[in-house]
Each structure stands twice: as C-alpha cells, then as structure tokens.
XYZ file of N, CA and C in Angstrom:
810
model
N 11.806 14.730 -8.438
C 12.826 15.766 -8.360
C 13.348 16.125 -9.755
N 13.598 15.107 -10.572
C 14.099 15.362 -11.926
C 13.033 16.076 -12.771
N 11.766 15.781 -12.537
C 10.676 16.485 -13.235
C 10.728 17.979 -12.976
N 11.208 18.334 -11.801
C 11.250 19.746 -11.392
C 12.610 20.380 -11.648
N 13.491 19.666 -12.346
C 14.756 20.251 -12.755
C 15.966 19.922 -11.908
N 15.821 19.097 -10.874
C 16.976 18.756 -10.036
C 17.977 17.903 -10.810
N 19.253 18.236 -10.663
C 20.313 17.452 -11.303
C 21.334 16.958 -10.287
N 21.040 17.111 -9.005
C 21.971 16.692 -7.952
C 21.758 15.213 -7.625
N 22.710 14.588 -6.910
C 22.539 13.183 -6.510
C 21.611 12.994 -5.309
N 21.177 14.091 -4.678
C 20.357 13.980 -3.467
C 19.077 13.162 -3.666
N 18.379 13.281 -4.809
C 17.167 12.475 -4.987
C 17.426 10.968 -4.954
N 18.625 10.557 -5.351
C 18.952 9.124 -5.305
C 19.038 8.662 -3.858
N 19.645 9.496 -3.016
C 19.712 9.175 -1.585
C 18.313 9.128 -0.983
N 17.465 10.081 -1.382
C 16.094 10.104 -0.868
C 15.321 8.868 -1.318
N 15.503 8.465 -2.570
C 14.840 7.255 -3.071
C 15.272 6.034 -2.261
N 16.543 6.001 -1.882
C 17.045 4.898 -1.053
C 16.384 4.902 0.319
N 16.197 6.091 0.879
C 15.511 6.218 2.174
C 14.106 5.632 2.084
N 13.378 5.996 1.030
C 12.007 5.504 0.847
C 11.998 3.983 0.737
N 12.927 3.434 -0.034
C 12.980 1.980 -0.205
C 13.364 1.275 1.094
N 14.281 1.870 1.843
C 14.661 1.287 3.137
C 13.451 1.229 4.071
N 12.715 2.336 4.150
C 11.545 2.376 5.033
C 10.500 1.366 4.576
N 10.282 1.297 3.272
C 9.310 0.334 2.737
C 9.709 -1.098 3.088
N 10.979 -1.423 2.881
C 11.457 -2.777 3.180
C 11.323 -3.099 4.660
N 11.645 -2.137 5.509
C 11.523 -2.349 6.957
C 10.078 -2.638 7.347
N 9.134 -1.902 6.739
C 7.720 -2.144 7.067
C 7.284 -3.535 6.626
N 7.808 -4.007 5.499
C 7.446 -5.349 5.031
C 7.971 -6.419 5.980
N 9.190 -6.243 6.451
C 9.764 -7.203 7.400
C 8.922 -7.278 8.673
N 8.484 -6.122 9.153
C 7.651 -6.093 10.356
C 6.244 -6.622 10.077
N 5.685 -6.256 8.918
C 4.335 -6.711 8.562
C 4.252 -8.230 8.504
N 5.274 -8.846 7.943
C 5.245 -10.303 7.795
C 5.240 -11.012 9.143
N 5.835 -10.382 10.137
C 5.789 -10.946 11.493
C 4.388 -10.772 12.071
N 3.848 -9.561 11.962
C 2.508 -9.271 12.497
C 1.459 -10.179 11.855
N 1.565 -10.362 10.523
C 0.576 -11.157 9.785
C 0.890 -12.647 9.775
N 2.055 -13.012 10.327
C 2.508 -14.408 10.306
C 2.560 -14.945 8.872
N 2.995 -14.088 7.943
C 3.074 -14.466 6.529
C 4.271 -15.376 6.281
N 4.088 -16.295 5.362
C 5.173 -17.230 5.050
C 5.718 -17.044 3.639
N 5.027 -16.226 2.824
C 5.425 -16.070 1.431
C 5.303 -14.613 1.010
N 6.344 -14.107 0.349
C 6.307 -12.758 -0.224
C 7.121 -12.758 -1.503
N 6.508 -12.247 -2.568
C 7.168 -12.192 -3.880
C 7.655 -13.567 -4.316
N 6.885 -14.580 -3.977
C 7.185 -15.933 -4.414
C 8.277 -16.641 -3.641
N 8.753 -16.011 -2.580
C 9.823 -16.623 -1.788
C 9.451 -16.601 -0.315
N 10.060 -17.500 0.480
C 9.754 -17.505 1.917
C 10.115 -16.168 2.556
N 9.274 -15.707 3.466
C 9.565 -14.478 4.201
C 10.741 -14.716 5.147
N 11.334 -13.632 5.620
C 12.467 -13.746 6.550
C 12.046 -14.488 7.814
N 10.852 -14.170 8.313
C 10.399 -14.838 9.536
C 10.135 -16.320 9.316
N 9.730 -16.703 8.092
C 9.505 -18.122 7.795
C 10.828 -18.848 7.573
N 11.762 -18.185 6.904
C 13.057 -18.803 6.590
C 13.939 -18.894 7.826
N 13.894 -17.855 8.668
C 14.701 -17.848 9.886
C 13.782 -17.818 11.107
N 13.437 -16.612 11.589
C 12.530 -16.540 12.742
C 12.051 -15.100 12.929
N 11.086 -14.919 13.825
C 10.530 -13.580 14.061
C 11.555 -12.575 14.582
N 12.377 -12.950 15.571
C 13.373 -11.972 16.050
C 14.285 -11.453 14.940
N 14.710 -12.349 14.046
C 15.579 -11.916 12.943
C 14.870 -10.891 12.061
N 13.605 -11.161 11.739
C 12.847 -10.255 10.878
C 12.643 -8.891 11.537
N 12.295 -8.890 12.816
C 12.066 -7.633 13.535
C 13.355 -6.827 13.644
N 14.442 -7.487 14.015
C 15.700 -6.768 14.237
C 16.301 -6.245 12.939
N 16.202 -7.029 11.864
C 16.696 -6.542 10.573
C 15.843 -5.358 10.113
N 14.530 -5.437 10.341
C 13.661 -4.304 10.024
C 14.053 -3.066 10.806
N 14.333 -3.239 12.095
C 14.778 -2.113 12.929
C 16.077 -1.517 12.396
N 17.008 -2.396 12.014
C 18.300 -1.934 11.501
C 18.112 -1.111 10.225
N 17.253 -1.605 9.323
C 17.028 -0.885 8.063
C 16.350 0.458 8.318
N 15.416 0.489 9.263
C 14.804 1.767 9.651
C 15.877 2.764 10.096
N 16.779 2.311 10.960
C 17.804 3.216 11.489
C 18.737 3.699 10.382
N 19.063 2.817 9.434
C 19.916 3.215 8.316
C 19.204 4.253 7.439
N 17.894 4.106 7.301
C 17.128 5.080 6.513
C 17.282 6.475 7.101
N 17.204 6.574 8.420
C 17.283 7.901 9.030
C 18.718 8.424 9.089
N 19.697 7.536 9.141
C 21.086 7.993 9.001
C 21.294 8.623 7.623
N 20.759 7.965 6.603
C 20.888 8.472 5.239
C 20.103 9.771 5.067
N 18.967 9.852 5.731
C 18.146 11.059 5.673
C 18.889 12.263 6.250
N 19.623 12.046 7.326
C 20.412 13.125 7.935
C 21.455 13.642 6.949
N 22.028 12.735 6.160
C 23.063 13.148 5.203
C 22.508 14.067 4.115
N 21.198 13.991 3.858
C 20.579 14.884 2.870
C 20.545 16.313 3.402
N 20.354 16.447 4.718
C 20.501 17.748 5.372
C 19.377 18.737 5.147
N 18.147 18.261 5.027
C 17.012 19.171 4.837
C 15.997 18.920 5.950
N 15.818 19.897 6.833
C 14.953 19.706 7.998
C 13.485 19.529 7.614
N 13.039 20.179 6.544
C 11.644 20.003 6.121
C 11.400 18.559 5.684
N 12.354 18.003 4.958
C 12.227 16.606 4.532
C 12.298 15.675 5.737
N 13.173 15.985 6.677
C 13.244 15.199 7.917
C 11.894 15.202 8.626
N 11.277 16.372 8.687
C 9.975 16.501 9.359
C 8.911 15.647 8.662
N 8.870 15.730 7.332
C 7.876 14.964 6.570
C 8.080 13.467 6.761
N 9.329 13.007 6.700
C 9.593 11.574 6.818
C 9.343 11.072 8.237
N 9.621 11.907 9.237
C 9.323 11.516 10.621
C 7.814 11.361 10.808
N 7.049 12.333 10.292
C 5.589 12.253 10.384
C 5.054 11.054 9.597
N 5.676 10.788 8.457
C 5.228 9.678 7.611
C 5.403 8.334 8.300
N 6.571 8.104 8.886
C 6.790 6.816 9.557
C 5.868 6.662 10.758
N 5.570 7.775 11.424
C 4.616 7.725 12.534
C 3.229 7.317 12.038
N 2.811 7.891 10.900
C 1.497 7.574 10.342
C 1.426 6.130 9.842
N 2.544 5.635 9.294
C 2.568 4.240 8.843
C 2.310 3.305 10.022
N 2.982 3.576 11.132
C 2.776 2.758 12.333
C 1.329 2.867 12.817
N 0.790 4.083 12.753
C -0.607 4.295 13.155
C -1.553 3.492 12.260
N -1.257 3.470 10.963
C -2.076 2.708 10.024
C -2.048 1.223 10.310
N -0.877 0.717 10.672
C -0.766 -0.705 11.005
C -1.560 -1.035 12.266
N -1.543 -0.116 13.237
C -2.324 -0.330 14.463
C -3.819 -0.319 14.143
N -4.255 0.620 13.293
C -5.663 0.675 12.890
C -6.075 -0.611 12.185
N -5.197 -1.115 11.334
C -5.496 -2.365 10.639
C -5.617 -3.517 11.628
N -4.745 -3.524 12.627
C -4.786 -4.565 13.651
C -6.093 -4.491 14.443
N -6.523 -3.265 14.766
C -7.782 -3.072 15.496
C -8.973 -3.577 14.673
N -8.906 -3.359 13.351
C -10.016 -3.747 12.473
C -10.010 -5.218 12.083
N -8.968 -5.939 12.435
C -8.894 -7.353 12.074
C -10.081 -8.122 12.645
N -10.604 -9.031 11.839
C -11.726 -9.896 12.243
C -12.972 -9.103 12.621
N -13.100 -7.892 12.062
C -14.250 -7.042 12.380
C -15.150 -6.895 11.151
N -16.249 -7.651 11.077
C -17.134 -7.573 9.908
C -17.910 -6.269 9.821
N -17.847 -5.445 10.867
C -18.538 -4.152 10.858
C -17.661 -3.035 10.292
N -16.458 -3.364 9.842
C -15.564 -2.353 9.269
C -16.229 -1.677 8.070
N -15.997 -0.385 7.930
C -16.623 0.392 6.859
C -15.613 0.760 5.778
N -16.143 1.201 4.642
C -15.264 1.670 3.572
C -14.440 2.865 4.045
N -15.041 3.718 4.857
C -14.330 4.893 5.373
C -13.147 4.487 6.244
N -13.350 3.520 7.142
C -12.249 3.088 8.010
C -11.169 2.390 7.194
N -11.586 1.641 6.175
C -10.625 0.983 5.280
C -9.768 2.016 4.555
N -10.397 3.074 4.029
C -9.651 4.099 3.303
C -8.664 4.809 4.218
N -9.022 4.982 5.476
C -8.100 5.596 6.435
C -6.885 4.707 6.654
N -7.120 3.398 6.747
C -6.019 2.449 6.936
C -5.064 2.488 5.750
N -5.595 2.424 4.528
C -4.680 2.359 3.382
C -3.982 3.697 3.138
N -4.616 4.794 3.546
C -3.910 6.078 3.457
C -2.694 6.060 4.365
N -2.890 5.621 5.595
C -1.798 5.674 6.568
C -0.726 4.626 6.311
N -1.107 3.427 5.924
C -0.095 2.373 5.844
C 0.576 2.266 4.471
N -0.039 2.858 3.440
C 0.527 2.730 2.093
C 0.658 4.067 1.373
N -0.475 4.747 1.171
C -0.480 5.939 0.315
C 0.428 7.038 0.838
N 0.555 7.131 2.151
C 1.322 8.240 2.726
C 2.810 8.163 2.368
N 3.339 6.961 2.135
C 4.752 6.851 1.755
C 4.948 7.317 0.311
N 4.007 6.995 -0.573
C 4.039 7.524 -1.940
C 3.944 9.052 -1.905
N 3.047 9.543 -1.064
C 2.836 10.988 -0.921
C 4.120 11.682 -0.474
N 4.772 11.113 0.529
C 6.009 11.701 1.050
C 7.118 11.676 0.006
N 7.217 10.576 -0.740
C 8.270 10.455 -1.753
C 8.140 11.547 -2.813
N 6.924 11.729 -3.323
C 6.715 12.734 -4.368
C 6.891 14.153 -3.824
N 6.379 14.380 -2.625
C 6.480 15.706 -2.009
C 7.943 16.075 -1.754
N 8.686 15.155 -1.163
C 10.086 15.443 -0.825
C 10.943 15.597 -2.071
N 10.607 14.864 -3.127
C 11.325 15.039 -4.384
C 11.187 16.456 -4.905
N 9.970 16.993 -4.813
C 9.733 18.374 -5.252
C 10.467 19.373 -4.367
N 10.508 19.095 -3.070
C 11.226 19.984 -2.143
C 12.712 20.006 -2.475
N 13.280 18.836 -2.751
C 14.709 18.761 -3.094
C 15.035 19.593 -4.333
N 14.067 19.689 -5.238
C 14.295 20.443 -6.474
C 13.963 21.922 -6.319
N 13.626 22.342 -5.084
C 13.244 23.737 -4.827
C 12.064 24.180 -5.691
N 11.125 23.271 -5.906
C 9.926 23.604 -6.679
C 9.065 24.599 -5.900
N 8.242 25.351 -6.621
C 7.361 26.305 -5.942
C 6.272 25.558 -5.171
N 5.559 26.279 -4.320
C 4.587 25.659 -3.414
C 3.484 24.921 -4.168
N 3.021 25.494 -5.282
C 1.942 24.862 -6.050
C 2.394 23.529 -6.637
N 3.633 23.490 -7.137
C 4.163 22.253 -7.714
C 4.400 21.213 -6.630
N 4.914 21.652 -5.491
C 5.100 20.728 -4.369
C 3.779 20.073 -3.978
N 2.730 20.881 -3.887
C 1.436 20.340 -3.474
C 0.858 19.416 -4.539
N 1.049 19.771 -5.805
C 0.551 18.929 -6.897
C 1.224 17.561 -6.876
N 2.530 17.552 -6.667
C 3.244 16.272 -6.631
C 2.911 15.484 -5.369
N 2.703 16.184 -4.274
C 2.275 15.501 -3.043
C 0.954 14.766 -3.281
N 0.018 15.453 -3.918
C -1.286 14.840 -4.194
C -1.173 13.733 -5.236
N -0.273 13.905 -6.207
C -0.015 12.827 -7.166
C 0.385 11.560 -6.415
N 1.327 11.706 -5.485
C 1.773 10.553 -4.710
C 0.661 9.942 -3.883
N -0.145 10.792 -3.257
C -1.264 10.313 -2.443
C -2.230 9.479 -3.276
N -2.609 9.999 -4.439
C -3.602 9.303 -5.270
C -3.038 8.025 -5.891
N -1.791 8.073 -6.339
C -1.225 6.871 -6.949
C -1.005 5.780 -5.895
N -0.639 6.192 -4.682
C -0.466 5.218 -3.605
C -1.774 4.565 -3.209
N -2.848 5.354 -3.200
C -4.173 4.812 -2.897
C -4.610 3.840 -3.985
N -4.398 4.225 -5.248
C -4.747 3.344 -6.367
C -3.978 2.033 -6.288
N -2.699 2.135 -5.977
C -1.845 0.944 -5.898
C -2.378 -0.039 -4.857
N -2.747 0.467 -3.669
C -3.222 -0.422 -2.609
C -4.595 -1.003 -2.929
N -5.461 -0.221 -3.564
C -6.765 -0.739 -3.970
C -6.607 -1.910 -4.936
N -5.720 -1.760 -5.908
C -5.479 -2.858 -6.851
C -4.860 -4.049 -6.133
N -3.953 -3.792 -5.214
C -3.335 -4.865 -4.437
C -4.404 -5.690 -3.717
N -5.378 -4.999 -3.150
C -6.425 -5.690 -2.403
C -7.396 -6.417 -3.326
N -7.600 -5.897 -4.533
C -8.423 -6.614 -5.514
C -7.711 -7.876 -5.985
N -6.410 -7.761 -6.239
C -5.638 -8.914 -6.713
C -5.601 -10.045 -5.691
N -5.762 -9.718 -4.421
C -5.756 -10.758 -3.396
C -6.899 -11.747 -3.604
N -7.962 -11.309 -4.284
C -9.101 -12.190 -4.562
C -9.209 -12.575 -6.030
N -8.438 -11.909 -6.870
C -8.615 -12.088 -8.311
C -7.323 -12.445 -9.035
N -6.244 -12.547 -8.294
C -4.955 -12.787 -8.929
C -4.605 -14.261 -9.032
N -3.400 -14.489 -9.466
C -2.858 -15.842 -9.591
C -1.721 -15.977 -8.593
N -1.743 -17.050 -7.806
C -0.762 -17.206 -6.727
C 0.671 -17.154 -7.239
N 0.918 -17.758 -8.385
C 2.284 -17.782 -8.927
C 2.715 -16.373 -9.318
N 1.822 -15.644 -10.002
C 2.147 -14.276 -10.422
C 2.269 -13.337 -9.233
N 1.348 -13.495 -8.260
C 1.346 -12.611 -7.094
C 2.532 -12.858 -6.180
N 3.009 -14.089 -6.154
C 4.083 -14.430 -5.224
C 3.587 -14.624 -3.810
N 2.261 -14.764 -3.658
C 1.663 -15.052 -2.353
C 0.350 -15.785 -2.600
N -0.235 -16.314 -1.545
C -1.458 -17.087 -1.698
C -2.662 -16.187 -1.952
N -3.522 -16.581 -2.894
C -4.774 -15.864 -3.127
C -5.662 -16.037 -1.897
N -6.288 -14.940 -1.456
C -7.153 -15.002 -0.284
C -6.438 -14.813 1.032
N -5.185 -14.373 0.970
C -4.414 -14.168 2.208
C -5.078 -13.149 3.138
N -5.637 -12.078 2.554
C -6.250 -11.043 3.398
C -7.411 -11.613 4.211
N -8.243 -12.427 3.563
C -9.360 -13.047 4.279
C -8.843 -14.016 5.331
N -7.850 -14.818 4.959
C -7.281 -15.788 5.906
C -6.689 -15.091 7.128
N -6.198 -13.853 6.932
C -5.611 -13.087 8.037
C -6.648 -12.216 8.752
N -7.903 -12.281 8.295
C -8.968 -11.517 8.952
C -8.986 -10.045 8.612
N -8.427 -9.662 7.450
C -8.376 -8.248 7.066
C -9.602 -7.869 6.237
N -10.405 -6.925 6.726
C -11.575 -6.486 5.963
C -11.200 -5.428 4.923
N -10.778 -5.862 3.746
C -10.406 -4.930 2.682
C -11.643 -4.575 1.854
N -11.498 -3.636 0.923
C -12.663 -3.103 0.212
C -13.460 -4.171 -0.544
N -12.837 -5.113 -1.252
C -13.657 -6.131 -1.925
C -14.585 -6.870 -0.963
N -14.096 -7.163 0.211
C -14.889 -7.878 1.213
C -15.976 -6.973 1.792
N -15.604 -5.746 2.136
C -16.561 -4.789 2.718
C -17.696 -4.510 1.733
N -17.344 -4.281 0.470
C -18.361 -3.988 -0.541
C -19.231 -5.205 -0.820
N -18.639 -6.386 -0.862
C -19.407 -7.610 -1.140
C -20.522 -7.808 -0.127
N -20.258 -7.466 1.130
C -21.277 -7.656 2.171
C -22.477 -6.731 1.985
N -22.322 -5.694 1.159
C -23.455 -4.797 0.882
C -24.200 -5.213 -0.384
N -23.655 -6.178 -1.118
C -24.218 -6.537 -2.416
C -24.812 -7.939 -2.483
N -24.305 -8.849 -1.685
C -24.728 -10.245 -1.823
C -25.936 -10.562 -0.940
N -26.413 -11.796 -1.043
C -27.600 -12.215 -0.297
C -27.312 -12.283 1.200
N -28.379 -12.376 1.975
C -28.241 -12.452 3.430
C -27.436 -13.674 3.847
N -27.681 -14.791 3.180
C -26.956 -16.020 3.530
C -25.483 -15.908 3.165
N -25.191 -15.274 2.023
C -23.795 -15.094 1.613
C -23.084 -14.116 2.545
N -23.786 -13.052 2.932
C -23.213 -12.092 3.880
C -22.879 -12.781 5.196
N -23.754 -13.681 5.628
C -23.521 -14.417 6.874
C -22.252 -15.256 6.775
N -22.043 -15.889 5.625
C -20.833 -16.699 5.415
C -19.590 -15.821 5.524
N -19.630 -14.659 4.867
C -18.477 -13.750 4.896
C -18.207 -13.269 6.316
N -19.260 -12.850 7.009
C -19.105 -12.330 8.373
C -18.518 -13.393 9.299
N -18.990 -14.625 9.161
C -18.484 -15.707 10.012
C -17.021 -16.003 9.707
N -16.666 -15.983 8.431
C -15.265 -16.234 8.050
C -14.352 -15.127 8.565
N -14.816 -13.888 8.426
C -14.002 -12.754 8.857
C -13.845 -12.734 10.374
N -14.890 -13.120 11.084
C -14.852 -13.128 12.554
C -14.036 -14.284 13.103
N -13.889 -15.327 12.301
C -13.210 -16.546 12.738
C -11.715 -16.301 12.929
N -11.206 -16.589 14.105
C -9.781 -16.374 14.383
C -8.967 -17.657 14.286
N -9.604 -18.721 13.810
C -8.892 -19.976 13.569
C -8.695 -20.131 12.064
N -7.719 -20.932 11.628
C -7.468 -21.088 10.192
C -8.717 -21.538 9.435
N -8.966 -20.903 8.288
C -10.134 -21.250 7.481
C -9.880 -22.526 6.690
N -10.921 -23.332 6.535
C -10.817 -24.522 5.697
C -10.722 -24.089 4.234
N -9.955 -24.806 3.413
C -9.802 -24.420 2.000
C -11.131 -24.261 1.268
N -12.097 -25.148 1.536
C -13.398 -25.060 0.856
C -14.146 -23.783 1.243
N -14.044 -23.399 2.516
C -14.708 -22.183 2.991
C -14.074 -20.950 2.360
N -12.751 -20.943 2.307
C -12.024 -19.832 1.689
C -12.411 -19.698 0.221
N -12.473 -20.831 -0.468
C -12.840 -20.827 -1.890
C -14.266 -20.314 -2.088
N -15.170 -20.661 -1.157
C -16.561 -20.207 -1.249
C -16.653 -18.686 -1.142
N -15.935 -18.118 -0.189
C -15.976 -16.663 -0.003
C -15.344 -15.950 -1.199
N -14.242 -16.473 -1.696
C -13.603 -15.872 -2.874
C -14.576 -15.867 -4.047
N -15.316 -16.957 -4.212
C -16.307 -17.053 -5.286
C -17.420 -16.018 -5.105
N -17.891 -15.845 -3.875
C -18.942 -14.852 -3.591
C -18.463 -13.450 -3.958
N -17.231 -13.144 -3.568
C -16.678 -11.812 -3.845
C -16.539 -11.582 -5.346
N -16.061 -12.592 -6.050
C -15.876 -12.454 -7.491
C -17.202 -12.248 -8.218
N -18.276 -12.845 -7.703
C -19.585 -12.754 -8.362
C -20.401 -11.546 -7.907
N -19.930 -10.840 -6.889
C -20.712 -9.736 -6.310
C -20.512 -8.402 -7.018
N -19.520 -8.337 -7.901
C -19.180 -7.068 -8.545
C -18.236 -6.212 -7.722
N -17.767 -6.760 -6.608
C -16.933 -5.971 -5.694
C -15.519 -5.761 -6.214
N -15.027 -6.687 -7.028
C -13.695 -6.493 -7.607
C -13.745 -5.375 -8.646
N -14.821 -5.348 -9.432
C -15.002 -4.271 -10.408
C -15.156 -2.928 -9.692
N -15.872 -2.931 -8.587
C -16.058 -1.714 -7.792
C -14.714 -1.206 -7.269
N -13.906 -2.121 -6.754
C -12.598 -1.748 -6.208
C -11.687 -1.211 -7.304
N -11.695 -1.872 -8.457
C -10.867 -1.408 -9.574
C -11.335 -0.039 -10.085
N -12.643 0.189 -10.076
C -13.157 1.497 -10.497
C -12.702 2.594 -9.537
N -12.693 2.286 -8.249
C -12.196 3.240 -7.253
C -10.713 3.531 -7.493
N -9.960 2.493 -7.838
C -8.533 2.672 -8.123
C -8.340 3.551 -9.355
N -9.165 3.330 -10.378
C -9.063 4.138 -11.595
C -9.373 5.603 -11.309
N -10.345 5.861 -10.434
C -10.651 7.238 -10.030
C -9.421 7.900 -9.413
N -8.729 7.155 -8.566
C -7.536 7.694 -7.910
C -6.415 7.938 -8.919
N -6.243 7.018 -9.865
C -5.194 7.185 -10.880
C -5.487 8.394 -11.766
N -6.758 8.594 -12.097
C -7.148 9.755 -12.904
C -6.863 11.054 -12.157
N -7.162 11.072 -10.863
C -6.844 12.245 -10.044
C -5.334 12.487 -10.008
N -4.569 11.394 -9.896
C -3.105 11.520 -9.877
C -2.605 12.156 -11.170
N -3.101 11.663 -12.304
C -2.661 12.184 -13.601
C -3.005 13.659 -13.761
N -4.126 14.077 -13.192
C -4.545 15.482 -13.321
C -3.585 16.435 -12.617
N -2.792 15.924 -11.697
C -1.868 16.775 -10.937
C -0.562 17.040 -11.693
N -0.359 16.351 -12.818
C 0.914 16.480 -13.530
C 0.932 17.620 -14.545
N -0.195 18.296 -14.711
C -0.270 19.339 -15.742
C 0.639 20.532 -15.448
N 1.010 20.722 -14.183
C 1.900 21.835 -13.819
C 3.344 21.593 -14.248
N 3.677 20.332 -14.526
C 5.068 19.996 -14.845
C 5.365 20.227 -16.318
N 6.563 20.703 -16.643
C 6.935 20.856 -18.052
C 7.133 19.484 -18.699
N 6.900 19.371 -20.013
C 7.099 18.082 -20.690
C 8.540 17.593 -20.526
N 8.699 16.312 -20.239
C 10.029 15.705 -20.109
C 9.861 14.199 -20.035
N 10.965 13.486 -20.195
C 10.906 12.023 -20.063
C 10.547 11.642 -18.628
N 10.874 12.519 -17.678
C 10.582 12.231 -16.273
C 9.085 12.364 -16.000
N 8.467 13.376 -16.594
C 7.012 13.498 -16.448
C 6.318 12.314 -17.128
N 6.847 11.911 -18.288
C 6.282 10.744 -18.982
C 6.356 9.502 -18.097
N 7.448 9.385 -17.349
C 7.613 8.229 -16.462
C 6.548 8.227 -15.366
N 6.185 9.416 -14.879
C 5.137 9.499 -13.859
C 3.778 9.117 -14.442
N 3.520 9.530 -15.683
C 2.288 9.107 -16.356
C 2.237 7.579 -16.449
N 3.349 6.987 -16.859
C 3.415 5.531 -17.002
C 3.203 4.843 -15.662
N 3.782 5.416 -14.619
C 3.647 4.844 -13.278
C 2.186 4.847 -12.829
N 1.490 5.948 -13.083
C 0.073 6.033 -12.702
C -0.760 5.010 -13.466
N -0.466 4.852 -14.742
C -1.209 3.886 -15.551
C -0.910 2.458 -15.111
N 0.347 2.194 -14.770
C 0.726 0.853 -14.310
C 0.050 0.501 -12.990
N -0.143 1.496 -12.143
C -0.695 1.231 -10.812
C -2.070 0.580 -10.876
N -2.822 0.848 -11.945
C -4.154 0.244 -12.069
C -4.212 -0.883 -13.098
N -3.220 -0.957 -13.987
C -3.243 -1.981 -15.040
C -2.525 -3.259 -14.628
N -1.779 -3.209 -13.540
C -0.934 -4.346 -13.156
C -1.759 -5.563 -12.741
N -1.139 -6.734 -12.883
C -1.772 -7.974 -12.419
C -0.874 -8.742 -11.459
N 0.154 -8.039 -10.953
C 1.041 -8.636 -9.941
C 1.266 -7.601 -8.846
C-alpha cells in the first residue's frame, strides 16, 4: 500500500488481518499434523491440548474478520473470504495427498498455491486496492505476492530436508515423518535408483512412526539426488518472476523493501 502512495492507517489494520489469519492456520495445522514443535517452542496443542489450539485458532479467525469489517472495503472482504476458503481447500488437498507416493509435482504446486501462496497474493493485492492503485498495478502486486509466496514455501520444503533443527525451530524431516509428499521427495523419486525409490515409497506410504535410521536414510537419498538443488532452482524462478512485477512501482524505500523480501524468500536458512 505504501509503495502505491497510501498514507492512511488502513494498511496496518489489513496487515494485522493477514497475520491473524496466518496464526490461526498455524494453530489448526499443528493439530492436524500432530506437531509438537514450532519456532523452537512447544506448539499450543503440545503445551496444552488440541481443543485449546482449535478454539484459539477459531477465535483469532473471527477477530480477523471483525477487523476486516472495520476497514470497510467490500472488494477486500471478497478477496479475503475467497482466500480463507482456498486455504482450507489447500489443507484438505494436502490431507488427501498424505502418504501417497504417486503424488505429482503438479498436485504439489496446487497444494502450496492454495495453502501458502494465496495469502501472500491476497496481502499484496489488497494493499494495492487500499491505495487506489490502477488495475495494472493491482495485478502486478497480486502476482508479486503469488510468486514470492510460492518461492517461500518451496524453500520451506527444501529446508525440511536440508536445514538445522535448532535454526529451523522444528525437527528435520518432519514432512516425511508426517507423510507429506513435498517437491524434494517427489523429484527424488524420479532421479534415484529403483531400490532407493522403493525405500522412499515405503516410507511415505507408512502410516506408523518411522525409525530414526530409516528417516536418516531417506534424508540422505534426497540430499544426494539433486532434488534440493532442483527445489531451490524452482524457488529462484518464482522469486525472479516476483521481482519482475515491481517495475511498475515508482522508486521508494517501500519498493526497496519488497525487493529485499523477494531476495530473502530464497536466501533464508530458517
């Protein structure tokens, strides 16, 4: 919004709405995934219980929409309503794909668009709307958000196999342990030997807790298959597309901040 000349406090309220929705989805996700650690600390469901996590998530969702009403823009209301619907749809798609070794890169990209990228897309789009930007600028910022959100999730999924547990604030290999076929895993099955592919497929299909040695074996296969490099290259493609959308904006510290954000989305290690 500030990139497009807005000087009102409304973008701050909108940013709060986005953060509320994001936090609510995390509270619900941790219950669905039975996660015990997030950002290096116990999850709400681990510290207290599932009902507490679900109900607090519901409360934060409702507060987000109360705050959204105070902004008073029906177009933004429409976008955010559609966005939260798509996020839920993405989570359902991810649940359907769990423990499915036949998952494709196309189905994976659909999941990350709906569950992650679409919130970035909505944030950037609505910011432009609040600033009364022209249609071309609105669309450019919408696409900026879409591409940066996709890049962010691709890197997140690469870090799950290539990161450090202390830095990540969660266990390395959590996606595999939860049966999630993310891009590093999907790509690895197209690159490694038949015996290695069999190991991955069996681990992904397994609905019981994986033994530490088995988990370590699959992580090693993925790291040696070139799939992390492939995933990072895909993320860089998305970040480059995001940066290309900023040329319509006039030079400013706010535009510079968006450039930095796009670069951080692929350079981060946490």
